[in-house]
Amino acid sequence: MKRRATALIAASFVAAVYGAQDDQLPRPGDRPAANPHATRSVVYGRHGMIATSQPLASAAGLKAMQDGGNAIDAAVTAAAVLAVVEPSMTGIGGDLFAIVYDAKSQSLRALNASGRSGYAATADVFAARKLTRVPNAGVLSVTVPGVVEGWSELLSKYGTITMATAVAPAIDYAKNGFAVSEIIARQWKNSERKLAADPAAASTFLPAGRAPQPGEIFANPRLAATLQQIVGGGRNAFYKGPIARAIVADMKQRDGLLDERDFAEHEADWVDPISTSYRGYDVYELPPNTQGVTVLEMLNILEGFDLKSMGFQSPAYLHALVEAKRIAFADRAAYIGDPAAVPPQAVKTLISKEYAAARRKEIDPAHAAESYNPGSIDGVRPSAAPRAAAARGTPSGAPRAAAARGTPSAGVEADQNFTGLDRGDTIYMTAADGKGNFVSLIQSLFSDFGSGIVAGDTGILLHNRGALFTLTPGHPDQIAPHKRPLHTLIPAFIMKDRKPWVSFGVMGGDHQAQGHTQVVVHLVDFGMNIQEAGEAARINHGNNGLQVESGIPEAARAGLAERGHKVTVSIGAFGGFQGIMVDPRTAVLMGGSDPRKDGLAIGW
């Protein structure tokens, strides 16, 4: 009881502090609409729609469609612009995933354009350097970037324009500059110390010795020159030509592990998305090495609860959501990694209704579990037995109800989350055209400004996706040569009656799976429109407890604290949503864009 009271007091104190701060700031007026608290209207269009996290990217993508291009053309064009104008989140030094709905074949395909570790990246190398984990930043966290290969694959398979046409707006912004937007400027400011630690990064992204302020003009002419090389040589310029050689030369100077063979052998893979049905709607995610399995498992668990009767943002609903997340993340920690290291039976089991029903029984509606173990899968050995559970003598593969009530065990949870590594440092975007094509796309550097390294004179900021490898022997995500790490990146798609309904995503590391689940529940259980579903207040569970936004009612926070959750009010831990919904009766496209980002949805 004392622990719960302490959690409740903490939640109330933080809320009071935020409330006092809010009283000093201007608030928007009430909208003369059905929901007076909504930040903006749903955007409607018949011929095309695009939603991104930065207005310049949305405008470039829209123009691509107005000039005769399709949704895939628009997406690659906008993604290239984002790689310039939102450098803390994304760039050609990062990775990409996408789900494409092709109207002609009426089929969904998924693209895994994530990069792999170097052939020199062995566990022995890290042991020789006396490392017990892969560093969160720096040269050892860098894997081969997959973004350029992803753009090339999308355009060659589904696009109608050339790479030169697609990256032209991005080259213009990189060469001649752009006005930095408000939220991006703040993120940039928060990364000054990281950028200043690398001379090449500092000279590129701190040209005046500091981050640019909102409205200041920033240019990256070296990146413009690199993009121009891609125009001339295509994806081979990046993976087999001068760009690869420049990056590898820089890596060698830093005692890194990538060489030219690693770049030359990189290729993206077209795969079938995985899915589950949720109350009659088919939700699609990418298979491993992504955490898409986690979303589907959470939804399957929640399907057994009457969330609508529990009530939107009620403590009962939010508690069920958090506990479902913790179960799914325990399984993610044990079973997910490179596709070749994840047995098909593991994926099939984790997203099955029968497995969810068994795990749902572990949830106590009145108390937060101390911890959850990964579940048992026939013929598959879990590779991340929580240390605390092992100490109690619990079999590592056996599903179990929580042994104790109260504040969840931080020791166990620490092995299951990437709290603090990625605070939303990713871009998600989606586009649709009047012919019925859709693309759900995500690309990222992982952490803010990735590894913190700019490769020589290329202007390319390299990602730190390798930080998600583990050094645990036998784990599916253990570092090894030419291997893909576990990825938090997940674009999503929803079908109804075998027809497209919603293309959406929520970026933000561990929050992505939690955000996807909340958006689906907002749409299906609570009947929200595409804008409301993305902007509604969210929660985020991690190693530091349960973070909630100020829009979560105080009664709900109190109810969660009484159940044993450590609740804090937070800003900036909830990523960013973009989404497009289609009216099945009229084919009208409806766009929504998250106020947590600078962007917008726009259609025609």
Short mmCIF file of N, CA and C in Angstrom, two decimals, residues 408-478:
data_model
loop_
_atom_site.label_atom_id
_atom_site.label_comp_id
_atom_site.label_asym_id
_atom_site.label_seq_id
_atom_site.Cartn_x
_atom_site.Cartn_y
_atom_site.Cartn_z
N PRO A 408 6.47 -2.98 -10.88
CA PRO A 408 7.16 -3.99 -11.69
C PRO A 408 8.66 -3.95 -11.47
N SER A 409 9.29 -5.11 -11.57
CA SER A 409 10.72 -5.24 -11.32
C SER A 409 11.53 -4.59 -12.42
N ALA A 410 12.32 -3.57 -12.07
CA ALA A 410 13.15 -2.88 -13.06
C ALA A 410 14.23 -3.78 -13.61
N GLY A 411 14.72 -4.74 -12.79
CA GLY A 411 15.77 -5.61 -13.25
C GLY A 411 15.35 -6.48 -14.42
N VAL A 412 14.12 -7.00 -14.37
CA VAL A 412 13.62 -7.82 -15.45
C VAL A 412 13.27 -6.95 -16.65
N GLU A 413 12.58 -5.87 -16.42
CA GLU A 413 12.13 -5.00 -17.51
C GLU A 413 13.31 -4.43 -18.29
N ALA A 414 14.45 -4.25 -17.66
CA ALA A 414 15.61 -3.65 -18.33
C ALA A 414 16.08 -4.48 -19.50
N ASP A 415 15.84 -5.79 -19.47
CA ASP A 415 16.27 -6.65 -20.56
C ASP A 415 15.28 -6.64 -21.72
N GLN A 416 14.19 -5.93 -21.59
CA GLN A 416 13.10 -6.03 -22.56
C GLN A 416 12.80 -4.72 -23.28
N ASN A 417 13.53 -3.68 -22.99
CA ASN A 417 13.21 -2.37 -23.54
C ASN A 417 14.46 -1.64 -24.00
N PHE A 418 14.24 -0.63 -24.87
CA PHE A 418 15.33 0.23 -25.33
C PHE A 418 15.08 1.66 -24.88
N THR A 419 14.55 1.79 -23.68
CA THR A 419 14.23 3.11 -23.14
C THR A 419 15.45 4.02 -23.18
N GLY A 420 15.25 5.20 -23.74
CA GLY A 420 16.31 6.20 -23.77
C GLY A 420 17.19 6.14 -25.01
N LEU A 421 17.23 5.00 -25.70
CA LEU A 421 18.05 4.91 -26.91
C LEU A 421 17.39 5.63 -28.08
N ASP A 422 16.06 5.61 -28.12
CA ASP A 422 15.32 6.24 -29.22
C ASP A 422 14.13 6.95 -28.63
N ARG A 423 14.15 8.27 -28.68
CA ARG A 423 13.05 9.06 -28.12
C ARG A 423 12.14 9.59 -29.23
N GLY A 424 11.99 8.79 -30.26
CA GLY A 424 11.16 9.24 -31.38
C GLY A 424 12.00 9.72 -32.54
N ASP A 425 13.24 9.24 -32.63
CA ASP A 425 14.19 9.74 -33.62
C ASP A 425 14.05 8.97 -34.94
N THR A 426 12.92 9.14 -35.57
CA THR A 426 12.55 8.39 -36.77
C THR A 426 11.53 9.23 -37.52
N ILE A 427 11.36 8.98 -38.81
CA ILE A 427 10.23 9.57 -39.53
C ILE A 427 9.32 8.47 -40.02
N TYR A 428 8.03 8.70 -39.93
CA TYR A 428 7.05 7.84 -40.58
C TYR A 428 6.24 8.72 -41.52
N MET A 429 5.87 8.17 -42.68
CA MET A 429 5.04 8.90 -43.63
C MET A 429 4.21 7.92 -44.43
N THR A 430 3.11 8.41 -45.00
CA THR A 430 2.26 7.57 -45.82
C THR A 430 1.69 8.38 -46.97
N ALA A 431 1.45 7.71 -48.09
CA ALA A 431 0.89 8.38 -49.27
C ALA A 431 -0.10 7.43 -49.95
N ALA A 432 -1.10 8.02 -50.60
CA ALA A 432 -2.09 7.27 -51.37
C ALA A 432 -2.46 8.10 -52.59
N ASP A 433 -2.81 7.42 -53.69
CA ASP A 433 -3.21 8.16 -54.89
C ASP A 433 -4.63 7.80 -55.29
N GLY A 434 -5.15 8.50 -56.26
CA GLY A 434 -6.53 8.32 -56.69
C GLY A 434 -6.79 7.01 -57.41
N LYS A 435 -5.73 6.28 -57.77
CA LYS A 435 -5.88 4.99 -58.45
C LYS A 435 -5.96 3.82 -57.47
N GLY A 436 -5.81 4.13 -56.17
CA GLY A 436 -5.93 3.09 -55.16
C GLY A 436 -4.63 2.52 -54.65
N ASN A 437 -3.49 3.12 -55.00
CA ASN A 437 -2.19 2.67 -54.49
C ASN A 437 -1.90 3.34 -53.14
N PHE A 438 -1.28 2.59 -52.24
CA PHE A 438 -0.90 3.12 -50.93
C PHE A 438 0.54 2.71 -50.62
N VAL A 439 1.21 3.53 -49.83
CA VAL A 439 2.50 3.13 -49.29
C VAL A 439 2.60 3.63 -47.85
N SER A 440 3.02 2.73 -46.99
CA SER A 440 3.26 3.02 -45.57
C SER A 440 4.75 2.86 -45.37
N LEU A 441 5.46 3.96 -45.02
CA LEU A 441 6.93 3.97 -45.09
C LEU A 441 7.54 4.56 -43.83
N ILE A 442 8.60 3.94 -43.39
CA ILE A 442 9.33 4.45 -42.22
C ILE A 442 10.82 4.36 -42.49
N GLN A 443 11.56 5.40 -42.11
CA GLN A 443 13.02 5.38 -42.25
C GLN A 443 13.63 6.15 -41.09
N SER A 444 14.86 5.78 -40.72
CA SER A 444 15.36 6.26 -39.44
C SER A 444 16.87 6.17 -39.33
N LEU A 445 17.41 6.97 -38.40
CA LEU A 445 18.80 6.87 -37.97
C LEU A 445 18.91 6.15 -36.63
N PHE A 446 17.80 5.74 -36.08
CA PHE A 446 17.59 5.15 -34.76
C PHE A 446 17.63 6.24 -33.69
N SER A 447 18.76 6.52 -33.06
CA SER A 447 18.80 7.57 -32.04
C SER A 447 18.91 8.95 -32.69
N ASP A 448 18.82 9.98 -31.88
CA ASP A 448 18.97 11.34 -32.39
C ASP A 448 20.33 11.49 -33.05
N PHE A 449 20.31 11.88 -34.34
CA PHE A 449 21.53 11.98 -35.14
C PHE A 449 22.35 10.69 -35.10
N GLY A 450 21.65 9.56 -34.99
CA GLY A 450 22.26 8.25 -35.15
C GLY A 450 23.50 8.01 -34.32
N SER A 451 24.56 7.59 -34.99
CA SER A 451 25.83 7.27 -34.33
C SER A 451 26.57 8.52 -33.89
N GLY A 452 26.14 9.69 -34.38
CA GLY A 452 26.87 10.93 -34.12
C GLY A 452 28.05 11.12 -35.03
N ILE A 453 28.18 10.26 -36.06
CA ILE A 453 29.33 10.29 -36.97
C ILE A 453 28.88 10.73 -38.36
N VAL A 454 29.57 11.72 -38.92
CA VAL A 454 29.41 12.07 -40.33
C VAL A 454 30.61 11.49 -41.08
N ALA A 455 30.32 10.75 -42.16
CA ALA A 455 31.37 10.05 -42.90
C ALA A 455 32.12 11.00 -43.82
N GLY A 456 33.31 11.41 -43.42
CA GLY A 456 34.19 12.25 -44.24
C GLY A 456 33.52 13.49 -44.78
N ASP A 457 33.62 13.68 -46.09
CA ASP A 457 33.05 14.86 -46.74
C ASP A 457 31.72 14.55 -47.43
N THR A 458 31.08 13.45 -47.06
CA THR A 458 29.85 13.05 -47.74
C THR A 458 28.62 13.82 -47.26
N GLY A 459 28.68 14.39 -46.07
CA GLY A 459 27.50 15.02 -45.48
C GLY A 459 26.52 14.02 -44.91
N ILE A 460 26.89 12.72 -44.92
CA ILE A 460 25.98 11.66 -44.47
C ILE A 460 26.19 11.39 -42.98
N LEU A 461 25.11 11.49 -42.22
CA LEU A 461 25.11 11.09 -40.82
C LEU A 461 24.76 9.61 -40.77
N LEU A 462 25.61 8.81 -40.19
CA LEU A 462 25.41 7.36 -40.15
C LEU A 462 24.60 6.93 -38.94
N HIS A 463 23.73 5.97 -39.15
CA HIS A 463 22.86 5.52 -38.05
C HIS A 463 23.61 4.65 -37.06
N ASN A 464 22.95 4.37 -35.93
CA ASN A 464 23.53 3.52 -34.88
C ASN A 464 22.67 2.29 -34.63
N ARG A 465 22.09 1.74 -35.71
CA ARG A 465 21.16 0.62 -35.56
C ARG A 465 21.84 -0.61 -34.99
N GLY A 466 23.15 -0.73 -35.15
CA GLY A 466 23.86 -1.87 -34.58
C GLY A 466 23.81 -1.91 -33.07
N ALA A 467 23.43 -0.81 -32.43
CA ALA A 467 23.31 -0.79 -30.96
C ALA A 467 22.23 -1.74 -30.47
N LEU A 468 21.34 -2.17 -31.36
CA LEU A 468 20.28 -3.08 -30.95
C LEU A 468 20.70 -4.55 -30.99
N PHE A 469 21.90 -4.84 -31.43
CA PHE A 469 22.42 -6.20 -31.28
C PHE A 469 22.71 -6.47 -29.81
N THR A 470 22.65 -7.73 -29.44
CA THR A 470 23.09 -8.15 -28.11
C THR A 470 24.35 -9.00 -28.25
N LEU A 471 25.10 -9.08 -27.18
CA LEU A 471 26.27 -9.96 -27.15
C LEU A 471 25.98 -11.26 -26.40
N THR A 472 24.71 -11.50 -26.06
CA THR A 472 24.32 -12.71 -25.35
C THR A 472 24.47 -13.93 -26.25
N PRO A 473 25.29 -14.90 -25.90
CA PRO A 473 25.48 -16.09 -26.74
C PRO A 473 24.18 -16.85 -26.99
N GLY A 474 23.95 -17.23 -28.23
CA GLY A 474 22.80 -18.02 -28.57
C GLY A 474 21.52 -17.25 -28.80
N HIS A 475 21.53 -15.96 -28.53
CA HIS A 475 20.33 -15.15 -28.72
C HIS A 475 20.11 -14.90 -30.22
N PRO A 476 18.85 -14.89 -30.71
CA PRO A 476 18.64 -14.63 -32.13
C PRO A 476 19.13 -13.26 -32.58
N ASP A 477 19.33 -12.36 -31.64
CA ASP A 477 19.82 -11.02 -31.97
C ASP A 477 21.30 -10.85 -31.60
N GLN A 478 22.00 -11.94 -31.35
CA GLN A 478 23.43 -11.84 -31.04
C GLN A 478 24.20 -11.33 -32.26
#
